[in-house]
CSV table of C-alpha atoms in Angstrom, one decimal:
chain,number,residue,atom,x,y,z
A,1,MET,CA,-14.3,-47.8,-65.0
A,2,ALA,CA,-11.4,-49.2,-62.3
A,3,ASP,CA,-9.7,-51.8,-62.9
A,4,THR,CA,-9.4,-54.1,-60.3
A,5,ASN,CA,-7.0,-56.4,-61.5
A,6,ALA,CA,-4.4,-53.5,-61.2
A,7,LYS,CA,-1.5,-54.4,-58.5
A,8,ILE,CA,-1.3,-52.1,-55.4
A,9,CYS,CA,0.9,-51.6,-52.4
A,10,ILE,CA,-0.8,-50.6,-49.0
A,11,ILE,CA,1.8,-49.2,-46.4
A,12,GLY,CA,0.7,-50.3,-43.0
A,13,GLY,CA,-1.0,-52.6,-41.1
A,14,GLY,CA,-2.6,-51.2,-38.7
A,15,PRO,CA,-6.6,-49.6,-38.9
A,16,ALA,CA,-6.2,-47.5,-42.0
A,17,GLY,CA,-4.3,-50.2,-44.1
A,18,LEU,CA,-6.4,-53.4,-43.0
A,19,SER,CA,-9.6,-51.2,-43.6
A,20,CYS,CA,-8.0,-50.1,-47.5
A,21,ALA,CA,-7.5,-53.7,-48.2
A,22,MET,CA,-10.9,-54.6,-46.5
A,23,TYR,CA,-13.2,-52.4,-49.0
A,24,LEU,CA,-10.4,-53.0,-51.6
A,25,GLU,CA,-11.9,-56.9,-51.6
A,26,LYS,CA,-15.5,-55.2,-51.2
A,27,LYS,CA,-15.3,-53.7,-54.9
A,28,GLY,CA,-13.3,-56.7,-56.0
A,29,TYR,CA,-10.0,-56.0,-56.1
A,30,THR,CA,-7.6,-59.3,-55.3
A,31,ASP,CA,-4.1,-58.3,-55.7
A,32,TYR,CA,-2.8,-56.1,-52.7
A,33,THR,CA,0.0,-56.2,-50.2
A,34,ILE,CA,-0.1,-54.8,-47.2
A,35,TYR,CA,3.0,-54.5,-45.6
A,36,GLU,CA,3.7,-54.2,-41.7
A,37,LYS,CA,7.0,-53.4,-40.4
A,38,LEU,CA,6.1,-54.4,-36.6
A,39,ASN,CA,5.3,-58.0,-35.7
A,40,LYS,CA,1.4,-57.6,-34.9
A,41,VAL,CA,-1.6,-55.7,-37.3
A,42,GLY,CA,-3.0,-53.1,-35.7
A,43,GLY,CA,-0.9,-50.2,-35.0
A,44,LYS,CA,-1.7,-48.2,-31.8
A,45,CYS,CA,-4.6,-50.7,-30.8
A,46,TRP,CA,-2.5,-52.9,-28.9
A,47,SER,CA,-4.2,-54.9,-26.4
A,48,PRO,CA,-1.4,-57.1,-24.3
A,49,LYS,CA,-2.5,-60.4,-22.8
A,50,ILE,CA,-2.0,-59.8,-18.9
A,51,LYS,CA,-1.5,-62.6,-16.3
A,52,VAL,CA,-3.2,-61.3,-12.8
A,53,ASN,CA,-4.0,-63.1,-9.8
A,54,HIS,CA,-7.7,-62.3,-8.2
A,55,ASN,CA,-8.8,-63.7,-4.5
A,56,GLY,CA,-5.9,-66.3,-5.2
A,57,VAL,CA,-6.6,-67.5,-8.9
A,58,GLU,CA,-4.2,-66.4,-11.8
A,59,GLU,CA,-6.6,-65.6,-14.8
A,60,GLU,CA,-5.3,-63.9,-18.1
A,61,ARG,CA,-6.7,-60.5,-19.4
A,62,SER,CA,-6.6,-58.2,-22.0
A,63,PHE,CA,-5.1,-54.7,-21.3
A,64,GLU,CA,-5.7,-51.5,-23.3
A,65,THR,CA,-2.4,-49.0,-24.7
A,66,GLY,CA,-4.2,-47.2,-27.5
A,67,ALA,CA,-7.8,-47.4,-28.2
A,68,ILE,CA,-10.2,-48.2,-25.8
A,69,MET,CA,-13.9,-47.3,-26.7
A,70,GLY,CA,-16.8,-47.0,-29.3
A,71,ALA,CA,-20.3,-46.1,-29.6
A,72,ILE,CA,-23.2,-46.0,-31.9
A,73,THR,CA,-21.5,-43.9,-34.5
A,74,TYR,CA,-18.2,-46.6,-34.9
A,75,HIS,CA,-19.7,-47.2,-38.6
A,76,ALA,CA,-16.9,-48.3,-40.4
A,77,VAL,CA,-16.0,-50.0,-37.2
A,78,SER,CA,-19.0,-52.2,-37.1
A,79,GLU,CA,-18.1,-52.8,-40.9
A,80,MET,CA,-14.9,-54.5,-39.8
A,81,GLU,CA,-16.3,-56.3,-36.8
A,82,GLU,CA,-19.2,-57.8,-39.5
A,83,PHE,CA,-16.3,-58.7,-42.0
A,84,GLY,CA,-13.6,-60.1,-39.0
A,85,GLY,CA,-17.0,-61.9,-37.1
A,86,TYR,CA,-16.0,-60.2,-33.8
A,87,TYR,CA,-18.4,-57.7,-32.3
A,88,HIS,CA,-17.8,-55.4,-29.3
A,89,LYS,CA,-19.7,-55.2,-26.2
A,90,GLY,CA,-22.2,-52.7,-24.1
A,91,PRO,CA,-23.2,-50.8,-23.6
A,92,ASP,CA,-25.5,-52.8,-21.6
A,93,PHE,CA,-22.4,-54.8,-19.7
A,94,LYS,CA,-22.7,-58.1,-18.5
A,95,PRO,CA,-20.7,-59.2,-15.7
A,96,GLY,CA,-17.0,-60.5,-16.6
A,97,GLU,CA,-16.8,-58.0,-19.7
A,98,PRO,CA,-15.0,-55.0,-20.0
A,99,ASN,CA,-16.9,-51.7,-19.1
A,100,MET,CA,-16.3,-47.8,-19.1
A,101,ARG,CA,-17.4,-47.0,-15.9
A,102,ARG,CA,-15.7,-44.0,-14.9
A,103,GLU,CA,-15.3,-41.5,-11.8
A,104,PHE,CA,-13.7,-37.6,-11.7
A,105,ARG,CA,-10.9,-37.5,-9.1
A,106,ASN,CA,-9.7,-34.3,-7.3
A,107,LEU,CA,-5.5,-33.4,-7.3
A,108,ASP,CA,-5.8,-34.3,-3.1
A,109,GLY,CA,-7.4,-37.8,-4.2
A,110,THR,CA,-10.7,-36.7,-3.3
A,111,VAL,CA,-14.1,-37.8,-5.8
A,112,SER,CA,-15.5,-35.2,-7.4
A,113,HIS,CA,-19.5,-35.0,-7.8
A,114,TRP,CA,-19.2,-31.7,-10.1
A,115,ASN,CA,-21.7,-33.4,-12.4
A,116,GLU,CA,-24.3,-34.9,-9.4
A,117,PRO,CA,-26.5,-32.2,-8.2
A,118,LYS,CA,-27.4,-33.9,-5.5
A,119,VAL,CA,-23.8,-34.9,-4.1
A,120,ASN,CA,-22.7,-31.2,-1.8
A,121,PHE,CA,-25.3,-29.3,-2.8
A,122,SER,CA,-25.5,-25.8,-3.5
A,123,PHE,CA,-27.1,-23.5,-5.6
A,124,GLY,CA,-24.0,-22.6,-7.0
A,125,LYS,CA,-23.5,-25.8,-8.4
A,126,LEU,CA,-27.1,-26.3,-9.8
A,127,PHE,CA,-26.9,-23.2,-11.4
A,128,GLY,CA,-23.3,-24.0,-13.2
A,129,LEU,CA,-24.8,-27.1,-14.4
A,130,LEU,CA,-28.2,-25.7,-15.8
A,131,LYS,CA,-26.3,-23.4,-17.5
A,132,LEU,CA,-24.1,-26.1,-19.0
A,133,LYS,CA,-26.9,-28.3,-19.8
A,134,LYS,CA,-28.5,-25.2,-22.0
A,135,GLN,CA,-25.1,-24.3,-23.3
A,136,MET,CA,-25.3,-28.6,-24.7
A,137,LYS,CA,-28.1,-27.6,-25.8
A,138,LYS,CA,-27.6,-24.4,-27.7
A,139,LEU,CA,-24.0,-26.3,-29.3
A,140,ASN,CA,-26.5,-29.4,-30.4
A,141,GLU,CA,-28.9,-26.5,-32.5
A,142,LEU,CA,-26.0,-24.3,-33.7
A,143,MET,CA,-24.4,-27.8,-35.3
A,144,GLN,CA,-27.6,-28.6,-36.9
A,145,THR,CA,-28.2,-24.9,-38.5
A,146,LYS,CA,-25.1,-22.1,-38.3
A,147,TYR,CA,-22.7,-25.6,-38.9
A,148,VAL,CA,-24.4,-27.8,-41.1
A,149,GLY,CA,-22.3,-30.3,-42.9
A,150,TYR,CA,-19.5,-30.4,-39.7
A,151,ASP,CA,-20.4,-33.9,-39.6
A,152,CYS,CA,-19.3,-35.7,-42.4
A,153,TYR,CA,-16.0,-37.2,-42.1
A,154,GLY,CA,-12.8,-35.3,-43.8
A,155,HIS,CA,-12.0,-32.1,-43.9
A,156,ILE,CA,-12.3,-31.5,-47.6
A,157,GLY,CA,-13.6,-27.8,-48.7
A,158,VAL,CA,-14.1,-26.6,-44.8
A,159,ALA,CA,-11.3,-23.7,-45.2
A,160,LYS,CA,-13.2,-22.6,-48.5
A,161,GLY,CA,-16.9,-22.7,-46.5
A,162,GLU,CA,-18.0,-26.0,-48.1
A,163,TYR,CA,-18.4,-29.7,-47.0
A,164,TYR,CA,-17.9,-32.8,-49.3
A,165,GLY,CA,-17.7,-36.3,-47.2
A,166,ILE,CA,-19.7,-39.6,-45.6
A,167,SER,CA,-22.0,-38.6,-43.4
A,168,LYS,CA,-21.2,-39.8,-39.6
A,169,GLY,CA,-25.2,-38.9,-39.1
A,170,VAL,CA,-27.4,-41.7,-37.0
A,171,ASP,CA,-30.9,-41.4,-38.7
A,172,GLY,CA,-33.0,-40.2,-35.5
A,173,HIS,CA,-29.9,-38.7,-32.9
A,174,CYS,CA,-29.3,-34.8,-33.3
A,175,GLY,CA,-32.0,-33.8,-36.2
A,176,ALA,CA,-30.1,-36.2,-38.7
A,177,THR,CA,-32.3,-38.1,-41.0
A,178,ALA,CA,-32.1,-41.1,-43.2
A,179,GLU,CA,-30.5,-38.9,-46.0
A,180,ASN,CA,-28.3,-37.2,-44.5
A,181,SER,CA,-26.9,-40.5,-42.5
A,182,PHE,CA,-23.7,-43.0,-42.6
A,183,PRO,CA,-23.0,-44.1,-45.6
A,184,ASN,CA,-24.6,-41.4,-47.5
A,185,TYR,CA,-22.2,-38.8,-49.2
A,186,ILE,CA,-23.4,-35.2,-48.3
A,187,GLU,CA,-21.9,-32.0,-50.0
A,188,GLY,CA,-22.8,-28.4,-50.1
A,189,LYS,CA,-21.8,-24.8,-48.9
A,190,ASN,CA,-21.5,-23.4,-45.7
A,191,PRO,CA,-19.2,-20.6,-45.0
A,192,ASN,CA,-19.9,-20.9,-41.3
A,193,LEU,CA,-17.8,-23.3,-41.6
A,194,LYS,CA,-14.4,-21.7,-42.0
A,195,ASP,CA,-15.0,-21.1,-38.0
A,196,LEU,CA,-13.9,-24.9,-37.6
A,197,ALA,CA,-10.3,-23.3,-38.1
A,198,LEU,CA,-10.6,-21.9,-34.7
A,199,PRO,CA,-8.8,-23.5,-31.7
A,200,PHE,CA,-11.7,-24.8,-29.6
A,201,SER,CA,-11.8,-22.6,-26.9
A,202,GLU,CA,-12.3,-19.9,-29.3
A,203,PHE,CA,-14.5,-21.4,-31.3
A,204,CYS,CA,-16.8,-22.0,-27.9
A,205,LYS,CA,-16.2,-18.2,-27.1
A,206,LEU,CA,-17.3,-17.4,-30.4
A,207,ASN,CA,-20.6,-19.0,-30.1
A,208,GLY,CA,-21.3,-18.6,-26.4
A,209,VAL,CA,-20.8,-22.1,-25.4
A,210,GLU,CA,-17.8,-22.1,-23.3
A,211,GLU,CA,-19.1,-24.2,-20.4
A,212,VAL,CA,-19.1,-27.1,-23.0
A,213,GLN,CA,-15.5,-27.6,-22.5
A,214,ARG,CA,-16.0,-29.5,-19.4
A,215,ILE,CA,-18.3,-32.0,-21.4
A,216,TRP,CA,-15.8,-32.4,-24.4
A,217,ILE,CA,-12.3,-32.5,-22.2
A,218,ALA,CA,-12.7,-35.6,-20.9
A,219,PRO,CA,-12.9,-38.2,-23.7
A,220,PHE,CA,-10.7,-35.5,-26.1
A,221,THR,CA,-7.5,-34.0,-24.0
A,222,SER,CA,-7.0,-36.8,-21.6
A,223,PHE,CA,-7.7,-39.0,-24.7
A,224,GLY,CA,-4.2,-37.9,-26.1
A,225,TYR,CA,-5.9,-35.6,-28.6
A,226,GLY,CA,-4.3,-32.3,-27.3
A,227,PHE,CA,-5.3,-29.1,-25.6
A,228,PHE,CA,-8.2,-27.2,-26.5
A,229,ASP,CA,-6.3,-23.8,-27.1
A,230,GLU,CA,-4.3,-25.2,-29.0
A,231,ILE,CA,-6.6,-27.8,-31.9
A,232,PRO,CA,-9.1,-26.7,-34.7
A,233,THR,CA,-11.9,-27.1,-33.3
A,234,ALA,CA,-12.7,-29.3,-36.7
A,235,LEU,CA,-11.1,-32.1,-35.1
A,236,VAL,CA,-12.7,-31.9,-32.2
A,237,MET,CA,-16.6,-31.5,-33.4
A,238,LYS,CA,-15.3,-34.3,-35.9
A,239,TYR,CA,-14.1,-36.9,-33.7
A,240,LEU,CA,-16.7,-35.9,-30.3
A,241,ASP,CA,-19.5,-34.9,-33.0
A,242,VAL,CA,-22.9,-34.2,-30.5
A,243,THR,CA,-24.3,-37.3,-30.8
A,244,THR,CA,-20.4,-39.1,-29.8
A,245,ALA,CA,-20.6,-36.6,-27.3
A,246,LEU,CA,-23.8,-37.4,-25.6
A,247,GLU,CA,-23.1,-40.6,-26.1
A,248,PHE,CA,-20.1,-40.5,-23.4
A,249,VAL,CA,-22.3,-38.6,-21.2
A,250,ASN,CA,-24.9,-41.1,-21.1
A,251,MET,CA,-22.3,-43.8,-20.8
A,252,GLN,CA,-23.8,-45.7,-24.3
A,253,LEU,CA,-20.6,-47.1,-24.8
A,254,TRP,CA,-18.5,-50.3,-26.9
A,255,THR,CA,-15.6,-51.8,-25.7
A,256,TRP,CA,-14.1,-55.3,-27.1
A,257,GLN,CA,-13.7,-58.3,-24.7
A,258,ASP,CA,-9.8,-59.3,-26.2
A,259,GLY,CA,-9.1,-55.7,-27.0
A,260,THR,CA,-9.3,-53.7,-29.8
A,261,GLN,CA,-6.6,-55.0,-31.4
A,262,GLU,CA,-8.8,-58.8,-31.8
A,263,ILE,CA,-10.8,-56.2,-34.2
A,264,TYR,CA,-8.0,-56.0,-36.8
A,265,GLU,CA,-6.0,-59.5,-36.1
A,266,HIS,CA,-10.1,-60.9,-36.4
A,267,VAL,CA,-10.1,-58.7,-40.3
A,268,ASN,CA,-6.4,-59.8,-41.3
A,269,LYS,CA,-7.3,-63.3,-40.9
A,270,LYS,CA,-9.9,-63.0,-43.3
A,271,LEU,CA,-8.4,-61.0,-45.6
A,272,LYS,CA,-7.2,-62.6,-49.3
A,273,HIS,CA,-3.7,-61.2,-48.4
A,274,PRO,CA,-3.1,-61.2,-44.8
A,275,ALA,CA,-0.3,-58.7,-44.2
A,276,ASN,CA,3.5,-59.2,-44.6
A,277,LEU,CA,4.6,-58.5,-40.6
A,278,GLU,CA,8.2,-57.9,-39.5
A,279,THR,CA,8.7,-56.1,-43.2
A,280,GLU,CA,9.7,-52.7,-43.5
A,281,VAL,CA,9.4,-50.5,-46.6
A,282,VAL,CA,12.8,-48.6,-47.1
A,283,LYS,CA,12.5,-47.0,-50.4
A,284,VAL,CA,9.6,-46.4,-52.5
A,285,GLU,CA,10.6,-45.2,-56.4
A,286,ARG,CA,7.7,-43.9,-58.9
A,287,PRO,CA,9.3,-43.6,-62.3
A,288,ASP,CA,7.3,-44.0,-65.1
A,289,GLY,CA,3.8,-44.2,-63.8
A,290,LYS,CA,4.7,-47.3,-62.0
A,291,VAL,CA,5.5,-48.2,-58.1
A,292,LEU,CA,8.9,-49.6,-56.8
A,293,VAL,CA,8.9,-50.7,-53.5
A,294,THR,CA,11.8,-52.2,-51.5
A,295,THR,CA,11.2,-53.9,-48.2
A,296,ARG,CA,13.3,-55.2,-46.0
A,297,LYS,CA,12.9,-58.5,-43.8
A,298,ASP,CA,15.2,-60.5,-41.7
A,299,GLY,CA,18.0,-58.5,-43.4
A,300,VAL,CA,16.8,-58.8,-47.2
A,301,GLU,CA,15.9,-56.5,-49.1
A,302,THR,CA,13.9,-57.3,-52.2
A,303,THR,CA,11.7,-55.0,-54.5
A,304,GLU,CA,8.6,-55.4,-56.4
A,305,THR,CA,7.1,-53.2,-59.0
A,306,PHE,CA,3.5,-52.1,-58.4
A,307,ASP,CA,0.5,-49.7,-60.2
A,308,LYS,CA,-0.8,-48.2,-57.2
A,309,LEU,CA,0.2,-47.4,-53.8
A,310,ILE,CA,-1.6,-46.1,-50.5
A,311,VAL,CA,0.0,-44.9,-47.4
A,312,THR,CA,-1.4,-45.5,-44.4
A,313,THR,CA,1.3,-44.5,-42.4
A,314,PRO,CA,2.7,-41.6,-40.9
A,315,LEU,CA,2.8,-38.8,-43.6
A,316,ASP,CA,5.3,-36.5,-42.1
A,317,TYR,CA,7.8,-39.7,-42.6
A,318,PHE,CA,7.4,-40.3,-45.9
A,319,LYS,CA,10.2,-38.2,-47.1
A,320,ASP,CA,12.7,-40.8,-45.1
A,321,TYR,CA,11.7,-43.6,-47.6
A,322,ALA,CA,10.5,-42.1,-50.8
A,323,ASP,CA,11.4,-40.0,-53.5
A,324,ALA,CA,8.8,-37.8,-52.2
A,325,SER,CA,8.3,-34.6,-54.4
A,326,GLU,CA,8.7,-30.5,-53.2
A,327,GLU,CA,5.3,-30.4,-52.4
A,328,GLU,CA,4.8,-33.7,-50.6
A,329,LYS,CA,7.4,-32.5,-48.6
A,330,ASN,CA,6.2,-28.9,-48.0
A,331,LEU,CA,3.2,-29.8,-47.0
A,332,PHE,CA,3.9,-33.2,-44.6
A,333,SER,CA,6.5,-31.2,-43.2
A,334,LYS,CA,3.5,-28.9,-41.5
A,335,ILE,CA,1.9,-32.1,-39.6
A,336,ILE,CA,2.2,-32.0,-36.1
A,337,HIS,CA,1.6,-34.5,-33.7
A,338,GLU,CA,1.0,-35.4,-29.9
A,339,ARG,CA,3.4,-37.1,-27.4
A,340,TYR,CA,1.3,-39.6,-26.0
A,341,ILE,CA,2.7,-41.6,-22.9
A,342,ASP,CA,0.7,-44.4,-20.9
A,343,TYR,CA,1.9,-47.3,-18.9
A,344,ILE,CA,0.2,-50.1,-17.5
A,345,ALA,CA,1.1,-50.5,-13.3
A,346,THR,CA,0.1,-52.5,-10.6
A,347,PHE,CA,-0.6,-51.2,-7.5
A,348,GLU,CA,0.5,-51.8,-3.5
A,349,PRO,CA,-1.7,-54.4,-2.3
A,350,GLY,CA,-5.8,-52.7,-2.2
A,351,LYS,CA,-4.4,-49.8,-3.7
A,352,SER,CA,-5.9,-50.6,-6.8
A,353,PRO,CA,-7.9,-48.1,-8.7
A,354,ASN,CA,-11.3,-50.1,-9.1
A,355,ILE,CA,-12.9,-47.9,-11.4
A,356,SER,CA,-11.6,-45.5,-14.1
A,357,GLY,CA,-11.1,-42.1,-13.0
A,358,TYR,CA,-10.3,-38.6,-15.0
A,359,MET,CA,-8.0,-35.7,-13.1
A,360,VAL,CA,-9.9,-32.9,-15.2
A,361,ASP,CA,-7.2,-30.5,-13.2
A,362,ASN,CA,-4.6,-32.2,-14.9
A,363,MET,CA,-5.8,-31.4,-18.2
A,364,VAL,CA,-4.3,-28.4,-19.0
A,365,PRO,CA,-1.1,-26.7,-20.3
A,366,GLU,CA,0.1,-25.8,-17.3
A,367,ARG,CA,0.2,-29.4,-15.8
A,368,LEU,CA,1.2,-30.8,-19.0
A,369,GLY,CA,3.3,-34.1,-18.4
A,370,HIS,CA,0.8,-35.1,-15.3
A,371,ALA,CA,-1.3,-38.0,-15.5
A,372,MET,CA,-4.5,-37.1,-16.7
A,373,VAL,CA,-6.6,-40.2,-17.0
A,374,TYR,CA,-6.6,-44.2,-15.7
A,375,TYR,CA,-8.5,-47.0,-16.9
A,376,ASN,CA,-9.7,-49.8,-15.1
A,377,ARG,CA,-10.3,-52.3,-17.5
A,378,TRP,CA,-11.7,-55.1,-15.3
A,379,GLN,CA,-14.3,-54.5,-12.3
A,380,HIS,CA,-14.5,-58.2,-11.1
A,381,LEU,CA,-10.8,-58.2,-10.1
A,382,ASP,CA,-11.5,-54.7,-7.8
A,383,ARG,CA,-8.4,-53.8,-6.4
A,384,ASP,CA,-6.5,-56.5,-7.5
A,385,CYS,CA,-7.1,-54.9,-11.2
A,386,PRO,CA,-3.8,-53.4,-12.8
A,387,ALA,CA,-4.7,-49.6,-14.8
A,388,THR,CA,-3.6,-48.1,-17.8
A,389,VAL,CA,-2.2,-44.4,-17.0
A,390,TYR,CA,-2.2,-41.7,-19.7
A,391,ALA,CA,-0.3,-37.9,-20.1
A,392,LEU,CA,0.5,-36.1,-23.0
A,393,ALA,CA,3.9,-34.6,-23.2
A,394,ASN,CA,3.8,-31.5,-25.8
A,395,HIS,CA,1.7,-28.7,-26.1
A,396,THR,CA,2.4,-25.6,-28.9
A,397,GLY,CA,4.4,-23.0,-27.6
A,398,SER,CA,5.6,-25.0,-24.5
A,399,PRO,CA,9.0,-26.6,-24.0
A,400,ASP,CA,8.1,-31.1,-24.5
A,401,VAL,CA,8.5,-32.3,-21.4
A,402,ASP,CA,10.7,-35.3,-21.3
A,403,TYR,CA,9.6,-38.9,-21.1
A,404,ASP,CA,11.5,-40.2,-18.0
A,405,THR,CA,10.0,-36.8,-16.3
A,406,VAL,CA,6.6,-37.8,-17.1
A,407,MET,CA,7.0,-41.4,-16.1
A,408,LYS,CA,8.3,-40.1,-12.7
A,409,THR,CA,5.3,-37.1,-12.5
A,410,MET,CA,3.0,-39.7,-13.4
A,411,ASP,CA,3.8,-42.2,-10.9
A,412,GLU,CA,3.6,-39.3,-8.3
A,413,ASP,CA,0.2,-38.2,-9.3
A,414,MET,CA,-1.2,-41.4,-8.9
A,415,LYS,CA,0.4,-42.1,-5.4
A,416,LYS,CA,-1.0,-38.4,-4.4
A,417,VAL,CA,-4.6,-39.4,-5.1
A,418,GLY,CA,-4.1,-43.0,-3.1
A,419,PHE,CA,-3.1,-45.3,-6.0
A,420,PRO,CA,0.7,-45.9,-5.2
A,421,ILE,CA,2.5,-47.6,-8.0
A,422,LYS,CA,4.2,-51.4,-7.2
A,423,ASP,CA,5.2,-52.3,-10.8
A,424,LYS,CA,5.2,-51.1,-14.8
A,425,LEU,CA,4.4,-54.0,-16.8
A,426,TYR,CA,4.4,-52.1,-19.6
A,427,ALA,CA,5.1,-48.2,-21.1
A,428,GLN,CA,5.5,-46.3,-24.3
A,429,GLU,CA,5.8,-43.1,-25.9
A,430,VAL,CA,3.4,-42.8,-29.1
A,431,TYR,CA,3.1,-40.9,-31.9
A,432,TYR,CA,-0.6,-39.6,-31.4
A,433,CYS,CA,-2.9,-37.4,-33.5
A,434,PRO,CA,-1.0,-35.9,-36.5
A,435,HIS,CA,-2.8,-32.8,-37.4
A,436,VAL,CA,-2.0,-29.6,-39.0
A,437,SER,CA,-1.6,-26.1,-36.9
A,438,CYS,CA,-5.3,-23.7,-36.6
A,439,GLU,CA,-3.3,-21.2,-39.4
A,440,ASP,CA,-2.9,-24.1,-42.0
A,441,TYR,CA,-6.2,-25.5,-41.1
A,442,ALA,CA,-7.5,-22.4,-42.6
A,443,ASP,CA,-4.9,-22.1,-45.1
A,444,GLY,CA,-6.6,-24.7,-47.1
A,445,TRP,CA,-3.7,-27.5,-46.5
A,446,TYR,CA,-6.2,-30.0,-46.3
A,447,ASP,CA,-7.3,-29.4,-50.2
A,448,LYS,CA,-3.9,-29.3,-51.0
A,449,LEU,CA,-3.6,-32.3,-49.6
A,450,GLU,CA,-7.1,-33.5,-52.2
A,451,ALA,CA,-5.0,-32.4,-54.9
A,452,LEU,CA,-2.7,-34.5,-54.3
A,453,GLN,CA,-4.2,-37.9,-54.6
A,454,GLY,CA,-3.5,-39.9,-56.9
A,455,GLN,CA,0.0,-38.2,-58.6
A,456,ASN,CA,2.5,-40.7,-58.9
A,457,ASN,CA,-0.3,-43.6,-58.9
A,458,THR,CA,0.3,-42.7,-55.3
A,459,TYR,CA,-3.0,-42.2,-52.2
A,460,TYR,CA,-3.1,-41.3,-48.8
A,461,ALA,CA,-4.8,-42.6,-46.0
A,462,GLY,CA,-4.5,-43.0,-42.3
A,463,GLU,CA,-5.5,-40.8,-39.2
A,464,ILE,CA,-4.3,-37.5,-40.7
A,465,ILE,CA,-6.8,-37.7,-43.5
A,466,SER,CA,-9.6,-37.3,-40.8
A,467,PHE,CA,-8.9,-37.6,-37.5
A,468,GLY,CA,-6.7,-39.9,-35.1
A,469,ASP,CA,-9.2,-42.5,-33.9
A,470,MET,CA,-10.1,-45.6,-35.0
A,471,GLU,CA,-13.5,-44.6,-36.4
A,472,ASP,CA,-12.5,-41.5,-38.2
A,473,THR,CA,-9.2,-43.6,-39.4
A,474,CYS,CA,-11.4,-46.4,-41.1
A,475,ALA,CA,-14.5,-43.8,-42.5
A,476,ALA,CA,-10.9,-42.7,-44.6
A,477,SER,CA,-10.3,-45.3,-46.0
A,478,LYS,CA,-13.8,-46.3,-47.2
A,479,ASP,CA,-13.7,-42.6,-48.8
A,480,ILE,CA,-10.5,-43.0,-50.5
A,481,ILE,CA,-11.4,-46.3,-52.0
A,482,GLY,CA,-15.3,-45.5,-52.8
A,483,ARG,CA,-14.0,-42.5,-54.9
A,484,PHE,CA,-10.5,-43.4,-55.9
A,485,PHE,CA,-10.5,-47.0,-56.7
């Protein structure tokens, strides 16, 4: 029987840490402490407020530097909305609300209408779109049949041809029923799931659906999750399951008026024990069935004893401050991540993009470090709206591109497509999308991690458990708390 009086330490006040606390409270736990080294909660869900001028009037608006959107499949995020009392906008956006309108832009600055058969009509273009539609239908059928079980959160058993986890399905969508939809656990055996360890480009070729990459690439690679020749298919399809991908295609998406960070600010305010900000964990020791956690705040170090520890911050850094075992060190050393760079910029007068845009030609390893997407959040600001611009700086087997070079390249790209930068209001490089290689995935990395859960009274949550978007991250917390607490 669960000991709801256990004293629990949660490292990290991002979506994973706050959702762990929320789910602990729902199960009756009251003695938990969250440590967050930053001066804010929400992690990479960072939504700075910026003053903008439009038609001579100054107003403050939220902008996004991390997570942007949600969809009908954002089940765990919906539970956090309910808990915090802060809700999304859309998919039917009203004037003055942030939205997800977008266009595709060629590198010469012209708008691409590749997905609109009536614009610049040709039989070749029509044939290509019909081929894409046919392959989309085929992929949907394959995921419901050949790869049944793919759409549960997490990766337990996949390398062995098994599945176990909370279903991501939505009743009535893409073959899902009430029995195999969220929040039900689904489990079973399916040897075909081993294919999910393949790079997504190889998986598509294996199944004769290469064209679908044209749909999946914009909300995946441009969002900072890597390139299709290096990322295990499981990461692609568990994040962009067919239902989510179709919601993206059909623009049935969510945004948040004051930014995604506000989801977690509201949750934090409702928790019995809000996160301790600007408090860094500098040492973790786990002797004799206890967990000793040393923190530093305002230069003062304090050590406290806990019964259990939940780590939601990057596991590849765990060894730097904790008494990590050799097994933990070896396993966590295999984690890799994306170097994602973005900035919020203003543009020369009258030359700001008035709609978000994807530069798909830059979403290939050969164009590493080039701008892939720019996000215009506020339609009503028109050409006065700052935009966030994003690029990837690393790729397996290629030399990394240094930060300054990426920033310069992004500026040049935006100028070439007609949006010359005036000022940068905010810029950052982010530790993004922690994952393991296709080889380590196939070798059962996730099952090895599962075997460590609970050892030394330590539990591992966070992005690496399922995927690096806020929905999968929060759902992983729901799973961890549900099974072990």
